[in-house]
Coordinates of C-alpha atoms and ligand atoms in Angstrom, one line a residue:
M1 CA -23.1 -14.7 11.4
T2 CA -22.3 -15.8 7.7
T3 CA -22.8 -18.9 6.3
I4 CA -19.8 -20.5 4.1
P5 CA -21.5 -22.5 1.3
R6 CA -21.2 -25.8 0.6
L7 CA -18.9 -26.7 -2.5
P8 CA -20.1 -29.8 -4.6
P9 CA -17.8 -32.6 -3.7
L10 CA -14.7 -32.7 -5.4
P11 CA -11.7 -35.5 -6.0
G12 CA -9.1 -35.2 -3.3
I13 CA -5.8 -33.3 -5.0
R14 CA -3.3 -35.9 -4.2
D15 CA -6.0 -37.5 -7.0
M16 CA -6.7 -35.0 -9.4
V17 CA -2.6 -34.6 -9.3
K18 CA -2.1 -38.5 -10.2
L19 CA -5.3 -38.0 -12.6
Y20 CA -3.8 -35.0 -14.8
K21 CA -0.5 -36.7 -14.4
V22 CA 1.5 -33.1 -13.1
S23 CA 3.9 -34.1 -10.6
A24 CA 6.0 -31.3 -9.9
M25 CA 9.1 -29.8 -12.2
K26 CA 12.3 -29.0 -10.2
Q27 CA 12.5 -26.3 -13.3
L28 CA 9.6 -23.9 -11.5
S29 CA 10.4 -25.4 -7.7
Q30 CA 7.7 -26.8 -8.0
N31 CA 6.9 -28.6 -4.3
F32 CA 3.1 -29.0 -3.5
I33 CA 1.1 -28.7 0.0
L34 CA -0.8 -31.9 -0.2
N35 CA -2.9 -31.7 3.5
E36 CA -5.2 -29.6 4.2
K37 CA -4.6 -29.0 7.4
L38 CA -1.4 -26.8 7.1
T39 CA -3.3 -25.7 3.8
D40 CA -6.1 -24.2 6.1
K41 CA -3.3 -23.0 8.9
I42 CA -1.2 -20.5 6.6
V43 CA -4.9 -19.4 5.4
K44 CA -5.5 -18.4 8.6
K45 CA -2.5 -16.3 9.4
A46 CA -3.7 -14.5 6.5
G47 CA -6.5 -12.9 8.1
N48 CA -10.8 -13.6 7.6
L49 CA -11.1 -13.7 3.2
T50 CA -15.3 -13.8 3.8
G51 CA -16.4 -10.9 0.7
A52 CA -12.9 -9.7 0.7
E53 CA -10.6 -9.9 -2.6
V54 CA -8.5 -12.3 -2.7
L55 CA -4.9 -12.9 -5.0
E56 CA -3.3 -15.9 -5.0
V57 CA 0.2 -16.5 -7.3
G58 CA 1.1 -20.4 -8.5
P59 CA -2.3 -21.9 -7.5
G60 CA -0.6 -25.5 -8.6
P61 CA -2.6 -28.5 -8.2
G62 CA -4.6 -26.0 -5.7
G63 CA -4.6 -27.1 -2.5
L64 CA -3.6 -23.5 -1.2
T65 CA -6.7 -22.4 -3.2
R66 CA -9.5 -24.7 -1.3
S67 CA -8.4 -23.6 1.6
I68 CA -9.1 -19.9 0.8
I69 CA -12.4 -20.8 -1.0
R70 CA -13.6 -22.7 2.3
Q71 CA -12.8 -18.6 3.4
C72 CA -15.7 -17.5 1.1
P73 CA -13.8 -14.7 -0.7
E74 CA -15.9 -12.1 -2.8
K75 CA -13.3 -12.7 -5.4
L76 CA -10.9 -15.0 -6.0
I77 CA -7.3 -14.6 -8.5
V78 CA -5.0 -16.2 -9.1
I79 CA -2.0 -16.2 -11.9
E80 CA -0.4 -19.7 -12.5
K81 CA 2.4 -20.1 -14.7
D82 CA 2.1 -23.8 -15.3
R83 CA -0.5 -23.9 -18.2
R84 CA -0.8 -27.8 -16.8
F85 CA -3.0 -27.0 -14.2
K86 CA -5.5 -25.8 -16.7
P87 CA -8.2 -28.7 -16.2
I88 CA -7.8 -28.7 -12.2
L89 CA -8.0 -24.8 -11.7
Q90 CA -10.8 -24.7 -14.1
M91 CA -12.6 -27.5 -12.2
L92 CA -12.3 -25.6 -9.6
S93 CA -13.4 -22.5 -10.4
D94 CA -16.7 -24.1 -11.8
A95 CA -17.3 -25.8 -8.5
Y96 CA -17.3 -22.4 -6.8
S97 CA -19.4 -20.3 -8.8
T98 CA -22.1 -23.1 -8.1
V99 CA -22.3 -21.4 -4.9
N100 CA -21.8 -18.2 -6.9
G101 CA -18.0 -17.4 -6.4
K102 CA -16.0 -16.3 -8.8
M103 CA -12.3 -17.4 -8.9
D104 CA -10.9 -16.0 -12.5
I105 CA -8.0 -17.5 -13.4
I106 CA -4.9 -15.9 -15.1
Y107 CA -1.8 -18.2 -16.9
G108 CA 1.4 -16.0 -16.6
D109 CA 4.4 -14.7 -15.1
I110 CA 3.8 -12.7 -11.7
M111 CA 6.3 -11.1 -11.8
R112 CA 5.2 -9.6 -14.8
T113 CA 1.5 -8.9 -14.3
N114 CA -0.3 -6.1 -14.0
L115 CA -2.4 -6.3 -11.0
T116 CA -3.8 -3.0 -11.1
P117 CA -7.1 -3.7 -12.4
L118 CA -7.3 -6.8 -11.0
F119 CA -8.7 -5.2 -7.9
S120 CA -12.3 -3.6 -8.1
E121 CA -12.3 0.1 -7.5
S122 CA -15.4 -0.5 -4.2
F123 CA -12.6 -2.5 -2.4
K124 CA -9.9 1.0 -2.0
K125 CA -9.2 2.6 0.9
S126 CA -6.7 5.3 1.8
W127 CA -2.8 4.7 2.8
E128 CA -3.9 6.5 6.0
D129 CA -7.7 4.1 6.7
K130 CA -8.3 0.6 7.7
M131 CA -6.3 -1.3 5.5
P132 CA -8.8 -3.2 2.6
R133 CA -10.9 -6.1 1.7
I134 CA -7.6 -7.2 0.1
F135 CA -5.5 -9.6 0.4
I136 CA -2.3 -11.4 -1.2
I137 CA -1.6 -15.1 -0.8
G138 CA 1.5 -17.6 -2.5
N139 CA 2.9 -20.7 -1.3
L140 CA 6.0 -19.6 -3.2
P141 CA 8.3 -21.0 -5.8
F142 CA 11.7 -21.1 -3.5
N143 CA 13.4 -18.9 -6.7
V144 CA 10.6 -16.3 -6.9
S145 CA 10.0 -15.1 -3.8
T146 CA 13.3 -12.9 -2.7
P147 CA 12.5 -10.9 -6.4
L148 CA 9.0 -10.7 -6.0
I149 CA 9.3 -9.5 -2.1
I150 CA 11.4 -6.5 -3.0
Q151 CA 9.1 -5.9 -6.4
W152 CA 6.2 -5.4 -4.6
L153 CA 7.7 -3.9 -1.5
H154 CA 9.1 -1.4 -4.3
S155 CA 5.7 -1.4 -5.3
I156 CA 4.1 -0.1 -2.0
S157 CA 6.4 2.5 -1.3
E158 CA 5.0 3.8 -4.5
R159 CA 2.0 2.8 -3.9
N160 CA 1.1 1.6 -7.0
G161 CA -0.6 -2.2 -8.3
P162 CA -3.0 -3.9 -5.4
W163 CA -1.6 -0.8 -3.1
E164 CA -3.2 1.6 -5.0
F165 CA -6.1 0.1 -3.3
G166 CA -4.4 1.4 0.2
R167 CA -2.1 -1.2 2.9
S168 CA -3.7 -4.1 1.0
R169 CA -1.2 -7.5 3.1
M170 CA 0.8 -10.6 2.1
T171 CA 0.8 -13.8 3.5
L172 CA 3.8 -15.4 1.6
T173 CA 6.2 -18.6 2.0
F174 CA 9.6 -18.1 1.7
Q175 CA 12.5 -20.7 2.6
K176 CA 12.8 -20.4 6.6
E177 CA 16.2 -18.4 6.5
V178 CA 14.8 -16.0 4.5
A179 CA 12.3 -15.9 6.3
E180 CA 13.7 -15.2 9.4
R181 CA 16.1 -12.4 7.7
L182 CA 13.1 -10.3 6.9
V183 CA 11.7 -9.9 10.2
A184 CA 15.7 -9.9 11.5
E185 CA 15.7 -7.1 14.2
P186 CA 19.3 -5.3 14.9
L187 CA 22.0 -7.0 16.4
D188 CA 20.2 -10.1 15.2
D189 CA 22.0 -12.4 12.9
Q190 CA 20.3 -13.0 9.9
R191 CA 20.1 -8.8 10.2
C192 CA 20.4 -8.0 6.9
R193 CA 19.6 -6.1 3.6
L194 CA 16.1 -7.6 3.0
S195 CA 15.2 -7.3 7.0
V196 CA 16.0 -3.6 6.7
M197 CA 13.8 -3.0 3.0
A198 CA 11.2 -4.9 4.1
Q199 CA 10.9 -2.8 7.5
A200 CA 11.2 0.1 6.3
W201 CA 7.5 0.0 4.8
T202 CA 6.2 -3.3 6.3
K203 CA 5.7 -5.0 9.7
P204 CA 6.4 -8.5 8.1
V205 CA 5.5 -11.6 10.8
L206 CA 7.4 -14.8 10.6
H207 CA 3.3 -17.0 11.8
F208 CA 5.9 -20.3 11.6
I209 CA 8.5 -22.9 9.5
I210 CA 6.9 -25.8 7.6
Q211 CA 9.1 -28.6 7.6
G212 CA 10.5 -29.6 4.4
S213 CA 8.8 -32.9 4.4
A214 CA 4.9 -31.7 4.4
F215 CA 6.2 -30.5 0.7
V216 CA 6.2 -33.2 -2.2
P217 CA 8.2 -33.4 -3.3
K218 CA 10.4 -33.1 -0.6
P219 CA 12.6 -29.6 -0.5
D220 CA 16.5 -30.0 0.3
V221 CA 14.7 -26.5 3.2
D222 CA 12.2 -25.8 5.9
V223 CA 9.8 -23.0 5.0
G224 CA 8.4 -20.2 6.9
V225 CA 4.9 -18.3 6.8
V226 CA 5.4 -14.7 6.3
S227 CA 2.9 -11.4 6.5
F228 CA 3.3 -8.7 5.5
I229 CA 1.6 -5.2 6.8
P230 CA 2.2 -2.3 4.7
L231 CA 2.9 0.9 7.3
A232 CA 0.0 3.4 7.9
N233 CA 3.7 5.6 7.8
P234 CA 6.8 3.9 6.7
R235 CA 9.7 4.9 8.3
T236 CA 12.1 6.7 5.6
K237 CA 10.4 9.2 3.5
H238 CA 13.1 8.5 1.0
E239 CA 12.5 6.4 -2.7
F240 CA 12.5 3.1 -2.5
K241 CA 15.8 3.1 -5.0
I242 CA 18.1 4.8 -3.8
F243 CA 17.2 3.1 0.0
E244 CA 17.6 0.2 -1.5
R245 CA 21.6 1.7 -3.2
V246 CA 22.7 2.4 0.6
T247 CA 21.4 -0.3 2.5
R248 CA 22.7 -2.7 -0.1
H249 CA 26.9 -0.9 -0.5
I250 CA 26.2 -0.6 4.2
F251 CA 25.9 -4.4 4.3
S252 CA 27.8 -5.5 1.2
F253 CA 31.0 -5.5 4.0
R254 CA 28.6 -7.7 7.4
Q255 CA 31.1 -8.5 9.0
K256 CA 32.9 -4.2 8.9
Y257 CA 32.1 -1.3 10.6
S258 CA 29.2 -0.2 8.8
V259 CA 31.4 3.2 7.4
R260 CA 33.6 0.5 5.0
G261 CA 30.4 -0.8 2.7
I262 CA 29.3 3.9 2.8
E263 CA 32.7 4.3 1.5
T264 CA 31.6 2.0 -1.9
L265 CA 29.0 4.6 -2.3
F266 CA 31.6 7.0 -3.0
P267 CA 34.7 6.4 -6.5
P268 CA 38.2 6.0 -4.1
E269 CA 39.5 9.9 -4.5
C270 CA 36.9 11.5 -1.9
R271 CA 35.7 7.9 -0.3
K272 CA 37.3 8.3 2.6
E273 CA 36.0 12.2 2.6
C274 CA 32.3 10.8 1.8
G275 CA 32.8 8.5 4.2
H276 CA 33.9 10.5 7.3
M277 CA 30.7 13.2 6.5
M278 CA 28.2 10.7 6.1
Y279 CA 28.5 10.1 9.4
K280 CA 29.5 13.8 10.5
L281 CA 26.3 14.6 8.9
T282 CA 24.1 11.7 10.5
D283 CA 25.7 11.8 14.6
L284 CA 26.5 8.4 13.7
N285 CA 29.5 6.6 15.0
P286 CA 31.6 4.9 11.8
Q287 CA 32.1 1.4 14.4
T288 CA 28.9 0.6 13.9
R289 CA 28.7 -2.8 12.8
P290 CA 25.5 -3.6 10.0
M291 CA 23.3 -5.5 11.5
E292 CA 23.4 -2.5 14.5
L293 CA 22.3 -0.2 12.1
S294 CA 18.3 0.8 13.4
V295 CA 16.0 1.3 9.7
E296 CA 15.9 4.9 11.0
D297 CA 19.7 5.1 11.4
I298 CA 19.9 3.8 7.3
D299 CA 17.7 6.6 6.8
K300 CA 19.7 9.1 8.4
L301 CA 22.5 8.0 6.0
V302 CA 20.4 8.4 2.9
S303 CA 19.3 11.9 3.9
A304 CA 23.0 12.3 3.8
Y305 CA 23.8 11.2 1.1
K306 CA 21.5 12.7 -0.8
Y307 CA 22.5 15.9 0.4
L308 CA 26.3 15.2 -0.7
I309 CA 24.6 14.0 -4.3
E310 CA 22.9 16.9 -4.5
K311 CA 25.7 18.7 -3.8
H312 CA 27.9 17.3 -6.3
P313 CA 25.7 15.0 -8.5
E314 CA 29.2 13.3 -10.5
I315 CA 29.8 11.3 -7.4
G316 CA 25.9 10.6 -7.7
V317 CA 26.5 7.9 -11.2
Y318 CA 29.4 6.1 -9.4
E319 CA 29.2 2.6 -9.3
Y320 CA 31.4 0.6 -7.6
R321 CA 31.6 -2.5 -9.0
A322 CA 31.6 0.0 -12.3
S323 CA 35.2 -0.7 -13.6
R324 CA 36.9 2.8 -12.8
K325 CA 38.3 3.7 -16.4
I326 CA 33.7 4.0 -17.3
L327 CA 33.5 6.5 -14.8
K328 CA 35.4 9.5 -16.0
L329 CA 35.6 11.6 -12.3
S330 CA 36.0 15.0 -11.7
D331 CA 39.8 14.1 -10.1
T332 CA 39.2 15.4 -6.1
I333 CA 35.8 16.2 -5.3
K334 CA 35.4 19.0 -1.7
I335 CA 33.4 19.1 0.4
D336 CA 33.3 21.3 3.4
V337 CA 32.1 20.2 6.5
A338 CA 31.6 23.8 7.4
E339 CA 28.9 23.5 4.5
C340 CA 26.3 21.3 6.2
S341 CA 24.2 22.7 7.1
T342 CA 22.0 20.1 9.3
L343 CA 20.0 17.8 7.4
Ligands
SAM401 N1 -0.1 -23.3 -4.2 C1 0.8 -24.3 -4.7 C2 0.8 -25.2 -3.4 O1 1.3 -25.4 -2.9 O2 0.7 -26.9 -3.4 C3 2.1 -25.3 -5.5 C4 3.1 -23.9 -5.0 S1 4.8 -24.5 -5.5 C5 5.8 -24.1 -4.9 C6 4.9 -22.8 -6.4 C7 3.7 -23.2 -8.1 O3 3.9 -21.2 -8.0 C8 3.9 -23.5 -8.9 O4 2.7 -24.3 -9.2 C9 4.3 -23.2 -10.2 O5 4.3 -23.7 -11.3 C10 4.1 -21.2 -9.4 N2 4.5 -21.0 -10.4 C11 6.0 -20.8 -10.7 N3 6.9 -19.4 -11.2 C12 5.7 -19.4 -11.3 C13 4.9 -17.5 -11.4 N4 6.5 -16.9 -12.0 N5 4.1 -17.1 -11.7 C14 3.4 -17.4 -11.3 N6 3.1 -19.3 -10.8 C15 4.4 -19.5 -11.5

């Protein structure tokens, strides 16, 4: 059994926040968790961190960081945008080094940091192998969490960044409604583009909800803790961008039949015809609502879309939101159902 070394005594987080006068800044969506029982609970959901390499996003005053350190990872890397936390984070790093722990601090924007060099080659696993002992954890600011998870799902699909090392796990916080959307299954009210994108490449699990009152300052919303386990066999083989494009169009008319959103992938002059073709090619019912579609159904629609744009590249450049004046498309795009072979 691994014995967890004792850290030297540290001032409490609340005292540190007071001492260094690092009050929360609204512009950075800073809502701190100062209750260590709660941060321990979040970290427990991430998995067994002992001897692992861990990346923490936005450590702030270091509540979650302390809980991670208590699990004794081999290396902890923290990325924080706000330099006001420097003395606090340095104190934690120094304390961890007294028990031979390694904590690297990077001051920067998580969205712009190259994460690949942060992990050790020795932790690398092949994709199909067991998950590597690499963990990503963060109590993220709400304004960053959604674009960040989209960026990371893209990286997972291309197996780059932390996913060059195999199926690295993530445990992150989201505004409750976003957390519920991430895990929503077909027919759930919250089913949306984010659900499909997250579930195509990972298994997202919503562990628990934290009341807004647990944060300082209290945000207007509650927060969900979600883990993502990258799938050894993703539910689509398509590239992220095209899969995202088709999914986005499908959900652009959430309450209508899914064919309505699908049609907007195509220029007006061939919209009806191409929309109809997509369902012919996939054997799906055009009257299926977006929320009823499984990841596999959307995967089929992407295959159909790719088939059509390979045959007629001019429709692949069409942007629904861009003005028709900008795009000069051929007058009519003729597609013959009979010429479409099995996808
Ligand atoms: N982890 C701390 C906790 O749980 O109390 C702080 C959480 S607070 C919601 C989010 C933290 O992320 C803040 O410290 C904020 O400065 C930091 N942050 C905001 N945007 C960031 C970005 N783009 N990159 C890195 N850190 C960021």
